Amino acid sequence: MIKKIPKYVIIPTILIITMQLLTYYGTQYINKQFTAYYFTIEYIDNLFPVVTFFIVFYILSYPWWYLSPIIVANTDKTRFFNWTVAILLCFIISGFIYAFIPTTITRPVIENNNLFDWLTNYIYLHDSPERPINLFPSYHCLLSWFCFIGVRRQKNIRLWYRYSSLIFAILVCLSTQFIKQHYIVDFISSVILAEVVFYLVSKYNLGNILKNIIAKEE
């Protein structure tokens, strides 16, 4: 999948990481005094039991997110910049939601009976342990779905990787449900947001704005 690492990948990747951290953690300083809402549809959310094995997909998504810009850059430059701008816009939209309509979840109590239980509790402990926050939309689902969008229908990306990206994105989204990090609306809203924003950015080729800025810097 990776024939080369184009120089223009560096700034967009830094922007993606910076915006992710800023909107996810930065907004917690804004909304810490706000009431957090439960966007649960109980009769659906209760259908998902706690299956801590899914923590494997949840954790493996992290390196996948930061490898994906290099892979998507090997499709074509226009698609890569549209893809990058779409992600950044989704972060901005999500950041406003996080700041002013914070959502939370009630996590289950899990005994450390095996490695997967321990890893799940580790994530609970290090991800907003006092008040799970910034759930709607889910960044785990959003970024994982973008990893799939970036290579979807791209014939210069190997077929096995395109299908694997779809399967893994679905598994990551399901992991957020089975380890009780998100509600179903967080999952669905993330996929819809990613699809709508990427469609609009691609239609109007808004990636050119970022591409031209980086070209001037170079």
PDB file of C-alpha atoms in Angstrom:
ATOM      1  CA  MET A   1       0.000   0.000   0.000  1.00  0.00           C
ATOM      2  CA  ILE A   2       2.846   2.360   0.797  1.00  0.00           C
ATOM      3  CA  LYS A   3       4.927   3.001  -2.319  1.00  0.00           C
ATOM      4  CA  LYS A   4       6.412   6.199  -0.918  1.00  0.00           C
ATOM      5  CA  ILE A   5       5.895   8.732   1.860  1.00  0.00           C
ATOM      6  CA  PRO A   6       5.172  12.064   0.181  1.00  0.00           C
ATOM      7  CA  LYS A   7       6.557  15.144   1.899  1.00  0.00           C
ATOM      8  CA  TYR A   8       3.135  16.797   1.865  1.00  0.00           C
ATOM      9  CA  VAL A   9       1.823  14.163   4.317  1.00  0.00           C
ATOM     10  CA  ILE A  10       3.680  15.668   7.281  1.00  0.00           C
ATOM     11  CA  ILE A  11       1.715  18.876   7.896  1.00  0.00           C
ATOM     12  CA  PRO A  12      -1.756  17.305   7.397  1.00  0.00           C
ATOM     13  CA  THR A  13      -0.879  14.470   9.794  1.00  0.00           C
ATOM     14  CA  ILE A  14       0.288  16.956  12.430  1.00  0.00           C
ATOM     15  CA  LEU A  15      -2.915  18.952  11.919  1.00  0.00           C
ATOM     16  CA  ILE A  16      -5.076  15.847  12.315  1.00  0.00           C
ATOM     17  CA  ILE A  17      -3.357  14.786  15.546  1.00  0.00           C
ATOM     18  CA  THR A  18      -3.393  18.325  16.968  1.00  0.00           C
ATOM     19  CA  MET A  19      -7.058  18.913  16.184  1.00  0.00           C
ATOM     20  CA  GLN A  20      -8.028  15.530  17.580  1.00  0.00           C
ATOM     21  CA  LEU A  21      -6.315  16.196  20.908  1.00  0.00           C
ATOM     22  CA  LEU A  22      -7.455  19.817  21.092  1.00  0.00           C
ATOM     23  CA  THR A  23     -11.120  19.112  20.420  1.00  0.00           C
ATOM     24  CA  TYR A  24     -11.293  15.972  22.566  1.00  0.00           C
ATOM     25  CA  TYR A  25      -9.300  17.064  25.604  1.00  0.00           C
ATOM     26  CA  GLY A  26      -9.431  20.827  25.236  1.00  0.00           C
ATOM     27  CA  THR A  27     -13.224  20.962  25.280  1.00  0.00           C
ATOM     28  CA  GLN A  28     -13.237  19.131  28.610  1.00  0.00           C
ATOM     29  CA  TYR A  29     -12.055  22.370  30.219  1.00  0.00           C
ATOM     30  CA  ILE A  30     -15.047  24.164  28.709  1.00  0.00           C
ATOM     31  CA  ASN A  31     -17.748  21.629  29.506  1.00  0.00           C
ATOM     32  CA  LYS A  32     -16.570  20.464  32.937  1.00  0.00           C
ATOM     33  CA  GLN A  33     -19.216  22.632  34.640  1.00  0.00           C
ATOM     34  CA  PHE A  34     -21.985  21.613  32.243  1.00  0.00           C
ATOM     35  CA  THR A  35     -24.551  18.889  32.757  1.00  0.00           C
ATOM     36  CA  ALA A  36     -23.678  15.805  30.743  1.00  0.00           C
ATOM     37  CA  TYR A  37     -26.451  14.064  28.838  1.00  0.00           C
ATOM     38  CA  TYR A  38     -27.130  10.380  28.235  1.00  0.00           C
ATOM     39  CA  PHE A  39     -27.858   9.838  24.542  1.00  0.00           C
ATOM     40  CA  THR A  40     -28.928   6.267  25.088  1.00  0.00           C
ATOM     41  CA  ILE A  41     -31.554   4.211  23.329  1.00  0.00           C
ATOM     42  CA  GLU A  42     -31.803   1.645  26.077  1.00  0.00           C
ATOM     43  CA  TYR A  43     -33.632  -1.112  24.209  1.00  0.00           C
ATOM     44  CA  ILE A  44     -30.833  -1.076  21.596  1.00  0.00           C
ATOM     45  CA  ASP A  45     -27.837  -0.334  23.823  1.00  0.00           C
ATOM     46  CA  ASN A  46     -28.840  -3.099  26.219  1.00  0.00           C
ATOM     47  CA  LEU A  47     -28.621  -5.616  23.389  1.00  0.00           C
ATOM     48  CA  PHE A  48     -24.827  -5.332  23.524  1.00  0.00           C
ATOM     49  CA  PRO A  49     -23.335  -7.366  26.378  1.00  0.00           C
ATOM     50  CA  VAL A  50     -19.940  -6.567  27.847  1.00  0.00           C
ATOM     51  CA  VAL A  51     -17.380  -8.466  25.764  1.00  0.00           C
ATOM     52  CA  THR A  52     -13.953  -7.263  26.813  1.00  0.00           C
ATOM     53  CA  PHE A  53     -12.192  -9.185  24.024  1.00  0.00           C
ATOM     54  CA  PHE A  54     -13.209  -6.285  21.765  1.00  0.00           C
ATOM     55  CA  ILE A  55     -10.737  -4.053  23.593  1.00  0.00           C
ATOM     56  CA  VAL A  56      -8.162  -5.512  21.173  1.00  0.00           C
ATOM     57  CA  PHE A  57      -9.754  -3.738  18.204  1.00  0.00           C
ATOM     58  CA  TYR A  58     -10.306  -0.592  20.248  1.00  0.00           C
ATOM     59  CA  ILE A  59      -6.599  -0.317  21.092  1.00  0.00           C
ATOM     60  CA  LEU A  60      -5.288  -1.385  17.681  1.00  0.00           C
ATOM     61  CA  SER A  61      -7.220   1.455  16.083  1.00  0.00           C
ATOM     62  CA  TYR A  62      -4.743   4.012  17.461  1.00  0.00           C
ATOM     63  CA  PRO A  63      -1.725   3.056  15.313  1.00  0.00           C
ATOM     64  CA  TRP A  64      -4.055   2.488  12.362  1.00  0.00           C
ATOM     65  CA  TRP A  65      -5.270   6.099  12.480  1.00  0.00           C
ATOM     66  CA  TYR A  66      -1.767   7.519  12.269  1.00  0.00           C
ATOM     67  CA  LEU A  67      -0.574   5.143   9.575  1.00  0.00           C
ATOM     68  CA  SER A  68      -3.591   5.837   7.372  1.00  0.00           C
ATOM     69  CA  PRO A  69      -2.538   9.320   6.144  1.00  0.00           C
ATOM     70  CA  ILE A  70       0.521   7.747   4.520  1.00  0.00           C
ATOM     71  CA  ILE A  71      -1.613   5.077   2.863  1.00  0.00           C
ATOM     72  CA  VAL A  72      -4.296   7.517   1.684  1.00  0.00           C
ATOM     73  CA  ALA A  73      -1.581   9.813   0.296  1.00  0.00           C
ATOM     74  CA  ASN A  74      -0.685   6.949  -2.036  1.00  0.00           C
ATOM     75  CA  THR A  75      -4.102   7.121  -3.705  1.00  0.00           C
ATOM     76  CA  ASP A  76      -3.879  10.596  -5.216  1.00  0.00           C
ATOM     77  CA  LYS A  77      -3.049  14.055  -3.939  1.00  0.00           C
ATOM     78  CA  THR A  78      -6.512  15.556  -4.491  1.00  0.00           C
ATOM     79  CA  ARG A  79      -8.246  12.772  -2.616  1.00  0.00           C
ATOM     80  CA  PHE A  80      -5.728  12.954   0.211  1.00  0.00           C
ATOM     81  CA  PHE A  81      -6.277  16.670   0.816  1.00  0.00           C
ATOM     82  CA  ASN A  82     -10.064  16.358   0.561  1.00  0.00           C
ATOM     83  CA  TRP A  83      -9.841  13.472   3.036  1.00  0.00           C
ATOM     84  CA  THR A  84      -7.689  15.548   5.410  1.00  0.00           C
ATOM     85  CA  VAL A  85      -9.936  18.611   5.261  1.00  0.00           C
ATOM     86  CA  ALA A  86     -13.017  16.446   5.813  1.00  0.00           C
ATOM     87  CA  ILE A  87     -11.472  15.011   8.986  1.00  0.00           C
ATOM     88  CA  LEU A  88     -10.507  18.473  10.243  1.00  0.00           C
ATOM     89  CA  LEU A  89     -14.018  19.807   9.619  1.00  0.00           C
ATOM     90  CA  CYS A  90     -15.498  16.833  11.472  1.00  0.00           C
ATOM     91  CA  PHE A  91     -13.231  17.646  14.408  1.00  0.00           C
ATOM     92  CA  ILE A  92     -14.451  21.256  14.399  1.00  0.00           C
ATOM     93  CA  ILE A  93     -18.107  20.185  14.274  1.00  0.00           C
ATOM     94  CA  SER A  94     -17.546  17.586  16.994  1.00  0.00           C
ATOM     95  CA  GLY A  95     -15.630  20.094  19.094  1.00  0.00           C
ATOM     96  CA  PHE A  96     -18.612  22.450  19.208  1.00  0.00           C
ATOM     97  CA  ILE A  97     -20.875  19.559  20.203  1.00  0.00           C
ATOM     98  CA  TYR A  98     -18.431  18.402  22.887  1.00  0.00           C
ATOM     99  CA  ALA A  99     -18.075  21.914  24.280  1.00  0.00           C
ATOM    100  CA  PHE A 100     -21.746  22.753  24.616  1.00  0.00           C
ATOM    101  CA  ILE A 101     -23.658  19.440  24.565  1.00  0.00           C
ATOM    102  CA  PRO A 102     -21.418  17.039  26.499  1.00  0.00           C
ATOM    103  CA  THR A 103     -22.575  13.444  26.696  1.00  0.00           C
ATOM    104  CA  THR A 104     -21.629  10.707  29.107  1.00  0.00           C
ATOM    105  CA  ILE A 105     -22.146   7.002  29.776  1.00  0.00           C
ATOM    106  CA  THR A 106     -22.448   4.703  32.764  1.00  0.00           C
ATOM    107  CA  ARG A 107     -19.588   2.226  32.597  1.00  0.00           C
ATOM    108  CA  PRO A 108     -19.981  -1.272  34.034  1.00  0.00           C
ATOM    109  CA  VAL A 109     -17.865  -2.596  36.869  1.00  0.00           C
ATOM    110  CA  ILE A 110     -15.519  -5.213  35.408  1.00  0.00           C
ATOM    111  CA  GLU A 111     -13.457  -7.581  37.499  1.00  0.00           C
ATOM    112  CA  ASN A 112      -9.926  -8.276  36.292  1.00  0.00           C
ATOM    113  CA  ASN A 113     -10.429 -11.942  35.444  1.00  0.00           C
ATOM    114  CA  ASN A 114      -8.252 -11.925  32.324  1.00  0.00           C
ATOM    115  CA  LEU A 115      -6.022  -9.734  30.166  1.00  0.00           C
ATOM    116  CA  PHE A 116      -8.954  -8.276  28.195  1.00  0.00           C
ATOM    117  CA  ASP A 117     -10.708  -7.241  31.406  1.00  0.00           C
ATOM    118  CA  TRP A 118      -7.509  -5.606  32.640  1.00  0.00           C
ATOM    119  CA  LEU A 119      -7.021  -3.702  29.386  1.00  0.00           C
ATOM    120  CA  THR A 120     -10.610  -2.493  29.447  1.00  0.00           C
ATOM    121  CA  ASN A 121     -10.234  -1.226  33.003  1.00  0.00           C
ATOM    122  CA  TYR A 122      -6.959   0.411  31.997  1.00  0.00           C
ATOM    123  CA  ILE A 123      -8.776   2.346  29.274  1.00  0.00           C
ATOM    124  CA  TYR A 124     -11.524   3.310  31.740  1.00  0.00           C
ATOM    125  CA  LEU A 125      -8.913   4.547  34.207  1.00  0.00           C
ATOM    126  CA  HIS A 126      -7.013   6.668  31.687  1.00  0.00           C
ATOM    127  CA  ASP A 127      -9.905   7.995  29.585  1.00  0.00           C
ATOM    128  CA  SER A 128     -11.831  10.575  31.641  1.00  0.00           C
ATOM    129  CA  PRO A 129     -12.227   8.265  34.649  1.00  0.00           C
ATOM    130  CA  GLU A 130     -14.223  10.687  36.835  1.00  0.00           C
ATOM    131  CA  ARG A 131     -16.748  11.563  34.160  1.00  0.00           C
ATOM    132  CA  PRO A 132     -16.685   9.771  30.804  1.00  0.00           C
ATOM    133  CA  ILE A 133     -17.278  12.636  28.395  1.00  0.00           C
ATOM    134  CA  ASN A 134     -17.265  13.639  24.717  1.00  0.00           C
ATOM    135  CA  LEU A 135     -19.074  10.583  23.424  1.00  0.00           C
ATOM    136  CA  PHE A 136     -21.307  12.026  20.687  1.00  0.00           C
ATOM    137  CA  PRO A 137     -20.010  11.586  18.049  1.00  0.00           C
ATOM    138  CA  SER A 138     -17.420   8.889  18.748  1.00  0.00           C
ATOM    139  CA  TYR A 139     -13.904   9.731  17.604  1.00  0.00           C
ATOM    140  CA  HIS A 140     -13.052   6.044  17.587  1.00  0.00           C
ATOM    141  CA  CYS A 141     -15.801   5.379  15.071  1.00  0.00           C
ATOM    142  CA  LEU A 142     -15.238   8.605  13.147  1.00  0.00           C
ATOM    143  CA  LEU A 143     -11.506   8.147  12.570  1.00  0.00           C
ATOM    144  CA  SER A 144     -11.770   4.423  11.884  1.00  0.00           C
ATOM    145  CA  TRP A 145     -14.476   5.019   9.298  1.00  0.00           C
ATOM    146  CA  PHE A 146     -12.316   7.693   7.669  1.00  0.00           C
ATOM    147  CA  CYS A 147      -9.486   5.147   7.423  1.00  0.00           C
ATOM    148  CA  PHE A 148     -11.851   3.066   5.311  1.00  0.00           C
ATOM    149  CA  ILE A 149     -13.210   6.032   3.322  1.00  0.00           C
ATOM    150  CA  GLY A 150      -9.682   7.030   2.369  1.00  0.00           C
ATOM    151  CA  VAL A 151      -8.995   3.787   0.488  1.00  0.00           C
ATOM    152  CA  ARG A 152     -12.518   2.936  -0.634  1.00  0.00           C
ATOM    153  CA  ARG A 153     -12.785   2.214  -4.371  1.00  0.00           C
ATOM    154  CA  GLN A 154      -9.134   3.142  -4.875  1.00  0.00           C
ATOM    155  CA  LYS A 155      -7.794   0.623  -7.382  1.00  0.00           C
ATOM    156  CA  ASN A 156      -4.169   1.469  -6.667  1.00  0.00           C
ATOM    157  CA  ILE A 157      -4.721   0.190  -3.113  1.00  0.00           C
ATOM    158  CA  ARG A 158      -4.689  -3.577  -2.861  1.00  0.00           C
ATOM    159  CA  LEU A 159      -8.137  -5.152  -2.754  1.00  0.00           C
ATOM    160  CA  TRP A 160      -7.411  -7.149   0.397  1.00  0.00           C
ATOM    161  CA  TYR A 161      -6.499  -3.972   2.256  1.00  0.00           C
ATOM    162  CA  ARG A 162      -9.647  -2.159   1.139  1.00  0.00           C
ATOM    163  CA  TYR A 163     -11.843  -4.990   2.387  1.00  0.00           C
ATOM    164  CA  SER A 164      -9.777  -5.363   5.542  1.00  0.00           C
ATOM    165  CA  SER A 165     -10.209  -1.645   6.244  1.00  0.00           C
ATOM    166  CA  LEU A 166     -13.975  -1.978   6.036  1.00  0.00           C
ATOM    167  CA  ILE A 167     -14.019  -5.029   8.300  1.00  0.00           C
ATOM    168  CA  PHE A 168     -11.639  -3.488  10.824  1.00  0.00           C
ATOM    169  CA  ALA A 169     -13.565  -0.195  10.882  1.00  0.00           C
ATOM    170  CA  ILE A 170     -16.744  -2.127  11.672  1.00  0.00           C
ATOM    171  CA  LEU A 171     -14.962  -4.109  14.394  1.00  0.00           C
ATOM    172  CA  VAL A 172     -13.643  -0.902  15.978  1.00  0.00           C
ATOM    173  CA  CYS A 173     -17.127   0.609  15.923  1.00  0.00           C
ATOM    174  CA  LEU A 174     -18.539  -2.550  17.499  1.00  0.00           C
ATOM    175  CA  SER A 175     -15.787  -2.477  20.115  1.00  0.00           C
ATOM    176  CA  THR A 176     -17.095   0.867  21.374  1.00  0.00           C
ATOM    177  CA  GLN A 177     -20.408  -0.868  22.043  1.00  0.00           C
ATOM    178  CA  PHE A 178     -19.115  -4.112  23.558  1.00  0.00           C
ATOM    179  CA  ILE A 179     -16.722  -2.437  26.012  1.00  0.00           C
ATOM    180  CA  LYS A 180     -19.340   0.194  26.830  1.00  0.00           C
ATOM    181  CA  GLN A 181     -17.385   3.259  25.818  1.00  0.00           C
ATOM    182  CA  HIS A 182     -20.207   4.597  23.633  1.00  0.00           C
ATOM    183  CA  TYR A 183     -23.892   4.322  22.900  1.00  0.00           C
ATOM    184  CA  ILE A 184     -25.276   3.259  19.529  1.00  0.00           C
ATOM    185  CA  VAL A 185     -26.125   6.870  18.560  1.00  0.00           C
ATOM    186  CA  ASP A 186     -22.447   7.793  18.985  1.00  0.00           C
ATOM    187  CA  PHE A 187     -21.495   5.056  16.518  1.00  0.00           C
ATOM    188  CA  ILE A 188     -24.171   5.888  13.931  1.00  0.00           C
ATOM    189  CA  SER A 189     -23.720   9.669  14.126  1.00  0.00           C
ATOM    190  CA  SER A 190     -19.972   9.289  13.531  1.00  0.00           C
ATOM    191  CA  VAL A 191     -20.418   7.284  10.351  1.00  0.00           C
ATOM    192  CA  ILE A 192     -23.082   9.649   9.019  1.00  0.00           C
ATOM    193  CA  LEU A 193     -20.969  12.707   9.852  1.00  0.00           C
ATOM    194  CA  ALA A 194     -17.910  11.241   8.135  1.00  0.00           C
ATOM    195  CA  GLU A 195     -19.849  10.299   4.997  1.00  0.00           C
ATOM    196  CA  VAL A 196     -21.714  13.616   4.655  1.00  0.00           C
ATOM    197  CA  VAL A 197     -18.695  15.841   5.278  1.00  0.00           C
ATOM    198  CA  PHE A 198     -16.397  13.827   3.002  1.00  0.00           C
ATOM    199  CA  TYR A 199     -19.021  13.924   0.238  1.00  0.00           C
ATOM    200  CA  LEU A 200     -19.400  17.717   0.472  1.00  0.00           C
ATOM    201  CA  VAL A 201     -15.672  18.387   0.721  1.00  0.00           C
ATOM    202  CA  SER A 202     -15.008  16.157  -2.300  1.00  0.00           C
ATOM    203  CA  LYS A 203     -17.871  17.654  -4.299  1.00  0.00           C
ATOM    204  CA  TYR A 204     -16.548  21.187  -3.865  1.00  0.00           C
ATOM    205  CA  ASN A 205     -12.896  20.113  -3.763  1.00  0.00           C
ATOM    206  CA  LEU A 206     -12.278  22.024  -0.543  1.00  0.00           C
ATOM    207  CA  GLY A 207      -9.015  20.173  -0.045  1.00  0.00           C
ATOM    208  CA  ASN A 208      -7.461  22.559  -2.545  1.00  0.00           C
ATOM    209  CA  ILE A 209      -7.461  25.251   0.154  1.00  0.00           C
ATOM    210  CA  LEU A 210      -5.118  23.260   2.378  1.00  0.00           C
ATOM    211  CA  LYS A 211      -3.112  21.975  -0.572  1.00  0.00           C
ATOM    212  CA  ASN A 212      -2.432  25.514  -1.806  1.00  0.00           C
ATOM    213  CA  ILE A 213      -1.443  26.716   1.676  1.00  0.00           C
ATOM    214  CA  ILE A 214       1.065  23.886   2.070  1.00  0.00           C
ATOM    215  CA  ALA A 215       2.389  24.447  -1.457  1.00  0.00           C
ATOM    216  CA  LYS A 216       3.152  28.074  -0.579  1.00  0.00           C
ATOM    217  CA  GLU A 217       4.979  27.008   2.567  1.00  0.00           C
ATOM    218  CA  GLU A 218       7.112  24.636   0.538  1.00  0.00           C
TER     219      GLU A 218
END
